[in-house]
Amino acid sequence: MSRKPKIKQVAEMLSQVDRVTVLTGSGISAESGIPTFRGEEGLWKTYQAEELATPSAFFKNPKLVWEWYDWRRGLMAPKAPNSGHIRLAAWEKIFSTFTLITQNIDGLHQKAGTTKILELHGNIWKLRCTEEGTLIENQEVPLEVIPPLCSECKALLRPHVVWFGESLETAILQNAIQLSSSCEVILVIGTSSVVQPAASLPLATADAGGKIIEINPEVTPLTSYADFSIRGKAGEILLEIDEELNRINRYKGTASQ
Ligand code: APR
């Protein structure tokens, strides 16, 4: 069944709103060549999350955990934003209130030009001192020293990412909840909607009377709550919506003159 009618309806809806929030997951970076977590060749199919992405795993064997994060940084470093990232960066400028909330740690949204962004799960290009909590930007691939140490106090540095069993930064989470419950539309792109608290943000939108638009090749636990759920790849679908949005706005532009 063609997705064209849904694309038209979604574009029509977006052309009538001002406050838009976007929630992305690893699926939006799949077309850039970065593996997802739970997909066919997903990371959690090959690696044990409890051995690599928990605080206890890190303190038990920081070298092993850092070797894995160094490998992931090596994989991500040459990757470029795809059409999906680029569309969303452009949309930041066409809506009066637009914020992108991401679960991704790859930094590709920023590379595409997105500035209004909340990183719920941290960023793989930032290191944090386990003693003083200082954040250090680091793009070194591969890392020269594993495990890396704080240049100030010589304590272990850890990846500035949120591991399983850890809480999100309070200010970031509160901001994400506020933005989700005050937007007219939330676009939920490339996430399996199983990891909390991110998976609950769209429900805050619906509770406040806003609309949920989901983009994913697969059905997820969120699909039955969505006003529109479009099957397919984010890069392709966001381009189609953008083309339709431009057509509508051009038409409206003409109409008002
Ligand atoms: N376009 C859109 N969606 C896609 C694409 C694509 N090209 N390719 C795959 N997807 C979808 C998959 O169908 C799946 O539903 O992206 C989703 C990826 O889901 P997960 O692998 O579970 O990743 P994510 O939802 O981002 O995981 C959430 O879990 O492991 C933790 O901290 C990690 O941030 C991560 C969190």
mmCIF file of C-alpha atoms and ligand atoms in Angstrom:
data_model
loop_
_atom_site.group_PDB
_atom_site.id
_atom_site.type_symbol
_atom_site.label_atom_id
_atom_site.label_comp_id
_atom_site.label_asym_id
_atom_site.label_seq_id
_atom_site.Cartn_x
_atom_site.Cartn_y
_atom_site.Cartn_z
ATOM 1 C CA MET A 1 0.000 0.000 0.000
ATOM 2 C CA SER A 2 1.442 3.421 -0.986
ATOM 3 C CA ARG A 3 2.489 5.609 1.890
ATOM 4 C CA LYS A 4 1.813 8.736 -0.212
ATOM 5 C CA PRO A 5 -1.597 9.552 1.374
ATOM 6 C CA LYS A 6 -0.085 9.413 4.875
ATOM 7 C CA ILE A 7 2.882 11.554 3.762
ATOM 8 C CA LYS A 8 0.406 14.158 2.470
ATOM 9 C CA GLN A 9 -1.624 14.125 5.712
ATOM 10 C CA VAL A 10 1.501 14.405 7.869
ATOM 11 C CA ALA A 11 2.851 17.288 5.764
ATOM 12 C CA GLU A 12 -0.530 19.015 5.935
ATOM 13 C CA MET A 13 -0.518 18.629 9.734
ATOM 14 C CA LEU A 14 3.052 19.973 10.019
ATOM 15 C CA SER A 15 2.197 22.943 7.809
ATOM 16 C CA GLN A 16 -0.400 24.018 10.415
ATOM 17 C CA VAL A 17 1.679 23.826 13.613
ATOM 18 C CA ASP A 18 4.448 25.896 15.228
ATOM 19 C CA ARG A 19 5.664 23.791 18.148
ATOM 20 C CA VAL A 20 7.387 20.585 17.067
ATOM 21 C CA THR A 21 9.525 18.170 19.083
ATOM 22 C CA VAL A 22 11.487 15.295 17.581
ATOM 23 C CA LEU A 23 12.661 12.142 19.385
ATOM 24 C CA THR A 24 15.262 10.050 17.571
ATOM 25 C CA GLY A 25 16.900 6.686 18.126
ATOM 26 C CA SER A 26 19.664 4.697 16.469
ATOM 27 C CA GLY A 27 17.473 3.941 13.447
ATOM 28 C CA ILE A 28 18.047 7.458 12.080
ATOM 29 C CA SER A 29 21.789 6.759 11.920
ATOM 30 C CA ALA A 30 21.361 3.340 10.280
ATOM 31 C CA GLU A 31 21.451 4.888 6.780
ATOM 32 C CA SER A 32 24.800 6.476 7.744
ATOM 33 C CA GLY A 33 26.160 2.973 8.358
ATOM 34 C CA ILE A 34 26.015 2.944 12.172
ATOM 35 C CA PRO A 35 24.527 -0.271 13.597
ATOM 36 C CA THR A 36 21.373 -0.066 15.720
ATOM 37 C CA PHE A 37 21.152 -1.933 19.046
ATOM 38 C CA ARG A 38 18.332 -4.409 18.661
ATOM 39 C CA GLY A 39 18.100 -4.700 14.857
ATOM 40 C CA GLU A 40 19.269 -7.674 12.737
ATOM 41 C CA GLU A 41 23.003 -6.862 13.095
ATOM 42 C CA GLY A 42 22.360 -4.803 16.208
ATOM 43 C CA LEU A 43 25.084 -4.325 18.822
ATOM 44 C CA TRP A 44 23.153 -6.188 21.515
ATOM 45 C CA LYS A 45 22.935 -9.223 19.203
ATOM 46 C CA THR A 46 26.725 -9.485 19.217
ATOM 47 C CA TYR A 47 27.767 -7.969 22.550
ATOM 48 C CA GLN A 48 26.602 -8.392 26.133
ATOM 49 C CA ALA A 49 25.209 -5.074 27.377
ATOM 50 C CA GLU A 50 25.767 -6.122 30.991
ATOM 51 C CA GLU A 51 29.497 -6.691 30.291
ATOM 52 C CA LEU A 52 30.075 -3.449 28.408
ATOM 53 C CA ALA A 53 27.434 -0.826 29.235
ATOM 54 C CA THR A 54 26.979 -0.814 33.026
ATOM 55 C CA PRO A 55 28.933 1.016 35.772
ATOM 56 C CA SER A 56 29.880 -2.298 37.459
ATOM 57 C CA ALA A 57 31.255 -3.701 34.169
ATOM 58 C CA PHE A 58 33.338 -0.539 33.768
ATOM 59 C CA PHE A 59 34.850 -0.600 37.239
ATOM 60 C CA LYS A 60 35.443 -4.378 36.988
ATOM 61 C CA ASN A 61 37.297 -4.076 33.668
ATOM 62 C CA PRO A 62 37.756 -0.484 32.407
ATOM 63 C CA LYS A 63 40.200 -1.630 29.704
ATOM 64 C CA LEU A 64 37.655 -3.993 28.104
ATOM 65 C CA VAL A 65 34.882 -1.387 28.196
ATOM 66 C CA TRP A 66 37.161 1.289 26.759
ATOM 67 C CA GLU A 67 38.340 -1.048 23.961
ATOM 68 C CA TRP A 68 34.716 -1.461 22.970
ATOM 69 C CA TYR A 69 33.972 2.261 23.076
ATOM 70 C CA ASP A 70 37.195 2.952 21.155
ATOM 71 C CA TRP A 71 36.037 0.478 18.494
ATOM 72 C CA ARG A 72 32.621 2.205 18.322
ATOM 73 C CA ARG A 73 34.288 5.659 18.029
ATOM 74 C CA GLY A 74 36.432 4.270 15.199
ATOM 75 C CA LEU A 75 33.278 3.041 13.467
ATOM 76 C CA MET A 76 31.409 6.343 13.930
ATOM 77 C CA ALA A 77 34.206 8.839 13.199
ATOM 78 C CA PRO A 78 34.114 8.606 9.365
ATOM 79 C CA LYS A 79 30.312 8.469 9.158
ATOM 80 C CA ALA A 80 28.400 11.410 7.733
ATOM 81 C CA PRO A 81 24.872 12.636 8.504
ATOM 82 C CA ASN A 82 22.287 11.246 6.069
ATOM 83 C CA SER A 83 19.251 12.827 4.436
ATOM 84 C CA GLY A 84 17.234 12.265 7.629
ATOM 85 C CA HIS A 85 19.649 14.210 9.846
ATOM 86 C CA ILE A 86 19.899 16.935 7.194
ATOM 87 C CA ARG A 87 16.111 17.371 6.850
ATOM 88 C CA LEU A 88 15.683 17.712 10.607
ATOM 89 C CA ALA A 89 18.460 20.308 10.780
ATOM 90 C CA ALA A 90 16.641 22.317 8.092
ATOM 91 C CA TRP A 91 13.271 22.005 9.866
ATOM 92 C CA GLU A 92 14.792 23.601 12.984
ATOM 93 C CA LYS A 93 14.548 26.858 11.043
ATOM 94 C CA ILE A 94 10.971 26.549 9.746
ATOM 95 C CA PHE A 95 9.107 25.963 13.038
ATOM 96 C CA SER A 96 8.948 28.676 15.738
ATOM 97 C CA THR A 97 9.572 26.110 18.498
ATOM 98 C CA PHE A 98 11.567 23.074 17.420
ATOM 99 C CA THR A 99 13.709 20.856 19.631
ATOM 100 C CA LEU A 100 15.381 17.567 18.872
ATOM 101 C CA ILE A 101 15.685 15.049 21.689
ATOM 102 C CA THR A 102 18.028 12.175 20.819
ATOM 103 C CA GLN A 103 18.970 8.883 22.425
ATOM 104 C CA ASN A 104 21.955 8.707 20.065
ATOM 105 C CA ILE A 105 25.502 9.344 21.269
ATOM 106 C CA ASP A 106 27.062 9.618 17.744
ATOM 107 C CA GLY A 107 26.872 13.424 17.339
ATOM 108 C CA LEU A 108 25.528 13.149 13.756
ATOM 109 C CA HIS A 109 22.616 15.537 14.381
ATOM 110 C CA GLN A 110 25.065 18.265 15.368
ATOM 111 C CA LYS A 111 27.263 17.431 12.336
ATOM 112 C CA ALA A 112 24.139 18.000 10.183
ATOM 113 C CA GLY A 113 23.674 21.457 11.731
ATOM 114 C CA THR A 114 21.081 20.834 14.456
ATOM 115 C CA THR A 115 21.675 23.264 17.338
ATOM 116 C CA LYS A 116 18.573 22.879 19.554
ATOM 117 C CA ILE A 117 19.316 19.384 20.807
ATOM 118 C CA LEU A 118 18.979 17.404 24.029
ATOM 119 C CA GLU A 119 21.243 14.345 24.279
ATOM 120 C CA LEU A 120 19.392 12.039 26.671
ATOM 121 C CA HIS A 121 22.064 9.317 26.737
ATOM 122 C CA GLY A 122 25.216 11.457 26.481
ATOM 123 C CA ASN A 123 27.810 11.758 23.733
ATOM 124 C CA ILE A 124 30.589 9.309 22.784
ATOM 125 C CA TRP A 125 32.935 12.238 21.878
ATOM 126 C CA LYS A 126 32.933 13.443 25.495
ATOM 127 C CA LEU A 127 34.925 11.844 28.355
ATOM 128 C CA ARG A 128 34.144 12.348 32.028
ATOM 129 C CA CYS A 129 36.480 12.211 35.051
ATOM 130 C CA THR A 130 35.198 9.543 37.436
ATOM 131 C CA GLU A 131 36.588 11.561 40.377
ATOM 132 C CA GLU A 132 35.718 15.198 39.634
ATOM 133 C CA GLY A 133 33.069 14.794 36.943
ATOM 134 C CA THR A 134 34.894 17.159 34.574
ATOM 135 C CA LEU A 135 33.860 16.794 30.919
ATOM 136 C CA ILE A 136 36.492 16.650 28.183
ATOM 137 C CA GLU A 137 35.793 16.806 24.420
ATOM 138 C CA ASN A 138 37.945 14.166 22.685
ATOM 139 C CA GLN A 139 37.879 13.146 18.996
ATOM 140 C CA GLU A 140 41.052 11.011 19.145
ATOM 141 C CA VAL A 141 40.586 7.800 17.070
ATOM 142 C CA PRO A 142 42.016 5.444 18.165
ATOM 143 C CA LEU A 143 42.573 6.602 21.734
ATOM 144 C CA GLU A 144 46.314 6.765 22.463
ATOM 145 C CA VAL A 145 45.977 5.476 26.018
ATOM 146 C CA ILE A 146 43.392 2.874 27.116
ATOM 147 C CA PRO A 147 41.963 3.341 29.674
ATOM 148 C CA PRO A 148 42.361 7.147 29.404
ATOM 149 C CA LEU A 149 43.185 9.033 32.643
ATOM 150 C CA CYS A 150 42.256 12.536 33.811
ATOM 151 C CA SER A 151 45.141 14.942 33.097
ATOM 152 C CA GLU A 152 44.248 16.872 36.296
ATOM 153 C CA CYS A 153 43.842 14.172 38.954
ATOM 154 C CA LYS A 154 44.959 10.994 37.099
ATOM 155 C CA ALA A 155 41.631 9.294 37.916
ATOM 156 C CA LEU A 156 39.944 7.065 35.330
ATOM 157 C CA LEU A 157 38.025 8.817 32.563
ATOM 158 C CA ARG A 158 34.790 7.192 31.464
ATOM 159 C CA PRO A 159 32.668 7.707 28.314
ATOM 160 C CA HIS A 160 30.109 10.492 28.945
ATOM 161 C CA VAL A 161 27.210 8.161 28.137
ATOM 162 C CA VAL A 162 24.287 6.858 30.234
ATOM 163 C CA TRP A 163 24.728 3.169 31.027
ATOM 164 C CA PHE A 164 22.048 0.657 31.949
ATOM 165 C CA GLY A 165 21.045 1.104 35.570
ATOM 166 C CA GLU A 166 22.097 4.780 35.569
ATOM 167 C CA SER A 167 19.756 7.769 35.723
ATOM 168 C CA LEU A 168 19.622 10.459 33.093
ATOM 169 C CA GLU A 169 20.807 13.957 33.970
ATOM 170 C CA THR A 170 17.859 15.513 35.853
ATOM 171 C CA ALA A 171 17.899 18.875 34.035
ATOM 172 C CA ILE A 172 18.003 17.214 30.604
ATOM 173 C CA LEU A 173 15.172 14.820 31.465
ATOM 174 C CA GLN A 174 12.984 17.561 32.956
ATOM 175 C CA ASN A 175 13.571 19.687 29.846
ATOM 176 C CA ALA A 176 12.676 16.728 27.595
ATOM 177 C CA ILE A 177 9.441 16.087 29.506
ATOM 178 C CA GLN A 178 8.512 19.782 29.379
ATOM 179 C CA LEU A 179 9.168 19.981 25.613
ATOM 180 C CA SER A 180 7.256 16.753 24.948
ATOM 181 C CA SER A 181 4.213 17.867 26.905
ATOM 182 C CA SER A 182 4.081 21.359 25.386
ATOM 183 C CA CYS A 183 4.531 20.597 21.664
ATOM 184 C CA GLU A 184 1.694 20.227 19.137
ATOM 185 C CA VAL A 185 3.429 17.375 17.300
ATOM 186 C CA ILE A 186 6.149 14.928 18.311
ATOM 187 C CA LEU A 187 7.970 13.055 15.542
ATOM 188 C CA VAL A 188 9.347 9.732 16.821
ATOM 189 C CA ILE A 189 11.998 8.474 14.424
ATOM 190 C CA GLY A 190 14.100 5.299 14.411
ATOM 191 C CA THR A 191 13.562 4.045 17.944
ATOM 192 C CA SER A 192 12.186 0.691 19.148
ATOM 193 C CA SER A 193 10.402 2.604 21.947
ATOM 194 C CA VAL A 194 11.358 0.046 24.611
ATOM 195 C CA VAL A 195 13.967 1.948 26.648
ATOM 196 C CA GLN A 196 12.688 4.210 29.439
ATOM 197 C CA PRO A 197 12.308 7.039 30.195
ATOM 198 C CA ALA A 198 12.685 8.069 26.504
ATOM 199 C CA ALA A 199 9.902 5.709 25.403
ATOM 200 C CA SER A 200 7.383 7.557 27.598
ATOM 201 C CA LEU A 201 8.025 11.051 26.206
ATOM 202 C CA PRO A 202 5.562 10.707 23.268
ATOM 203 C CA LEU A 203 2.866 9.605 25.712
ATOM 204 C CA ALA A 204 3.369 12.906 27.548
ATOM 205 C CA THR A 205 2.643 14.633 24.242
ATOM 206 C CA ALA A 206 -0.545 12.625 23.728
ATOM 207 C CA ASP A 207 -1.658 13.241 27.332
ATOM 208 C CA ALA A 208 -1.323 16.986 26.681
ATOM 209 C CA GLY A 209 -3.426 16.753 23.496
ATOM 210 C CA GLY A 210 -0.523 16.719 21.008
ATOM 211 C CA LYS A 211 -0.104 14.389 18.018
ATOM 212 C CA ILE A 212 2.365 11.500 17.629
ATOM 213 C CA ILE A 213 3.959 10.753 14.233
ATOM 214 C CA GLU A 214 6.109 7.616 14.160
ATOM 215 C CA ILE A 215 8.619 6.748 11.406
ATOM 216 C CA ASN A 216 10.037 3.227 11.521
ATOM 217 C CA PRO A 217 10.325 0.270 9.131
ATOM 218 C CA GLU A 218 8.844 -1.881 11.893
ATOM 219 C CA VAL A 219 5.862 -1.790 14.244
ATOM 220 C CA THR A 220 6.833 -0.833 17.815
ATOM 221 C CA PRO A 221 5.041 -0.674 21.192
ATOM 222 C CA LEU A 222 4.321 2.994 20.384
ATOM 223 C CA THR A 223 2.582 2.308 17.041
ATOM 224 C CA SER A 224 -0.894 1.815 18.500
ATOM 225 C CA TYR A 225 -0.643 5.208 20.273
ATOM 226 C CA ALA A 226 0.529 7.078 17.174
ATOM 227 C CA ASP A 227 -1.786 9.310 15.118
ATOM 228 C CA PHE A 228 0.311 8.415 12.096
ATOM 229 C CA SER A 229 2.848 5.582 11.851
ATOM 230 C CA ILE A 230 4.752 5.391 8.566
ATOM 231 C CA ARG A 231 6.684 2.268 7.618
ATOM 232 C CA GLY A 232 10.025 2.818 5.939
ATOM 233 C CA LYS A 233 13.455 4.400 6.280
ATOM 234 C CA ALA A 234 13.769 7.786 7.984
ATOM 235 C CA GLY A 235 16.026 9.320 5.340
ATOM 236 C CA GLU A 236 13.552 8.551 2.550
ATOM 237 C CA ILE A 237 10.359 9.404 4.441
ATOM 238 C CA LEU A 238 11.628 12.734 5.845
ATOM 239 C CA LEU A 239 12.623 13.732 2.319
ATOM 240 C CA GLU A 240 9.137 12.863 1.005
ATOM 241 C CA ILE A 241 7.456 14.829 3.820
ATOM 242 C CA ASP A 242 9.790 17.769 3.165
ATOM 243 C CA GLU A 243 8.949 17.809 -0.556
ATOM 244 C CA GLU A 244 5.226 17.737 0.248
ATOM 245 C CA LEU A 245 5.672 20.443 2.929
ATOM 246 C CA ASN A 246 7.460 22.685 0.397
ATOM 247 C CA ARG A 247 4.665 22.088 -2.128
ATOM 248 C CA ILE A 248 2.023 23.068 0.475
ATOM 249 C CA ASN A 249 3.966 26.120 1.663
ATOM 250 C CA ARG A 250 4.638 27.222 -1.917
ATOM 251 C CA TYR A 251 0.894 26.860 -2.589
ATOM 252 C CA LYS A 252 0.042 28.801 0.603
ATOM 253 C CA GLY A 253 2.724 31.349 -0.314
ATOM 254 C CA THR A 254 1.039 31.862 -3.703
ATOM 255 C CA ALA A 255 -2.430 31.912 -2.139
ATOM 256 C CA SER A 256 -1.665 34.743 0.312
ATOM 257 C CA GLN A 257 -0.223 37.121 -2.327
HETATM 258 N N1 APR B 1 14.932 4.494 9.556
HETATM 259 C C1 APR B 1 14.097 4.528 10.641
HETATM 260 N N2 APR B 1 14.092 3.579 11.614
HETATM 261 C C2 APR B 1 14.949 2.536 11.459
HETATM 262 C C3 APR B 1 15.830 2.424 10.354
HETATM 263 C C4 APR B 1 15.794 3.474 9.378
HETATM 264 N N3 APR B 1 16.585 3.471 8.306
HETATM 265 N N4 APR B 1 16.549 1.280 10.496
HETATM 266 C C5 APR B 1 16.125 0.689 11.659
HETATM 267 N N5 APR B 1 15.163 1.442 12.228
HETATM 268 C C6 APR B 1 14.438 1.209 13.492
HETATM 269 C C7 APR B 1 14.304 -0.260 13.903
HETATM 270 O O1 APR B 1 13.169 -0.848 13.308
HETATM 271 C C8 APR B 1 14.169 -0.153 15.427
HETATM 272 O O2 APR B 1 12.808 -0.019 15.798
HETATM 273 O O3 APR B 1 15.193 1.805 14.518
HETATM 274 C C9 APR B 1 14.904 1.155 15.759
HETATM 275 C C10 APR B 1 16.218 0.969 16.504
HETATM 276 O O4 APR B 1 15.899 0.443 17.760
HETATM 277 P P1 APR B 1 17.046 0.042 18.804
HETATM 278 O O5 APR B 1 18.085 -0.730 18.108
HETATM 279 O O6 APR B 1 16.358 -0.556 19.976
HETATM 280 O O7 APR B 1 17.697 1.462 19.192
HETATM 281 P P2 APR B 1 17.116 2.634 20.121
HETATM 282 O O8 APR B 1 15.644 2.656 20.142
HETATM 283 O O9 APR B 1 17.819 3.871 19.717
HETATM 284 O O10 APR B 1 17.667 2.163 21.564
HETATM 285 C C11 APR B 1 17.394 2.972 22.669
HETATM 286 O O11 APR B 1 18.804 1.597 24.041
HETATM 287 O O12 APR B 1 20.662 0.341 23.967
HETATM 288 C C12 APR B 1 20.146 1.492 24.485
HETATM 289 O O13 APR B 1 21.209 3.529 25.078
HETATM 290 C C13 APR B 1 20.899 2.720 23.977
HETATM 291 O O14 APR B 1 20.003 4.813 23.136
HETATM 292 C C14 APR B 1 19.878 3.410 23.078
HETATM 293 C C15 APR B 1 18.557 2.934 23.639
#
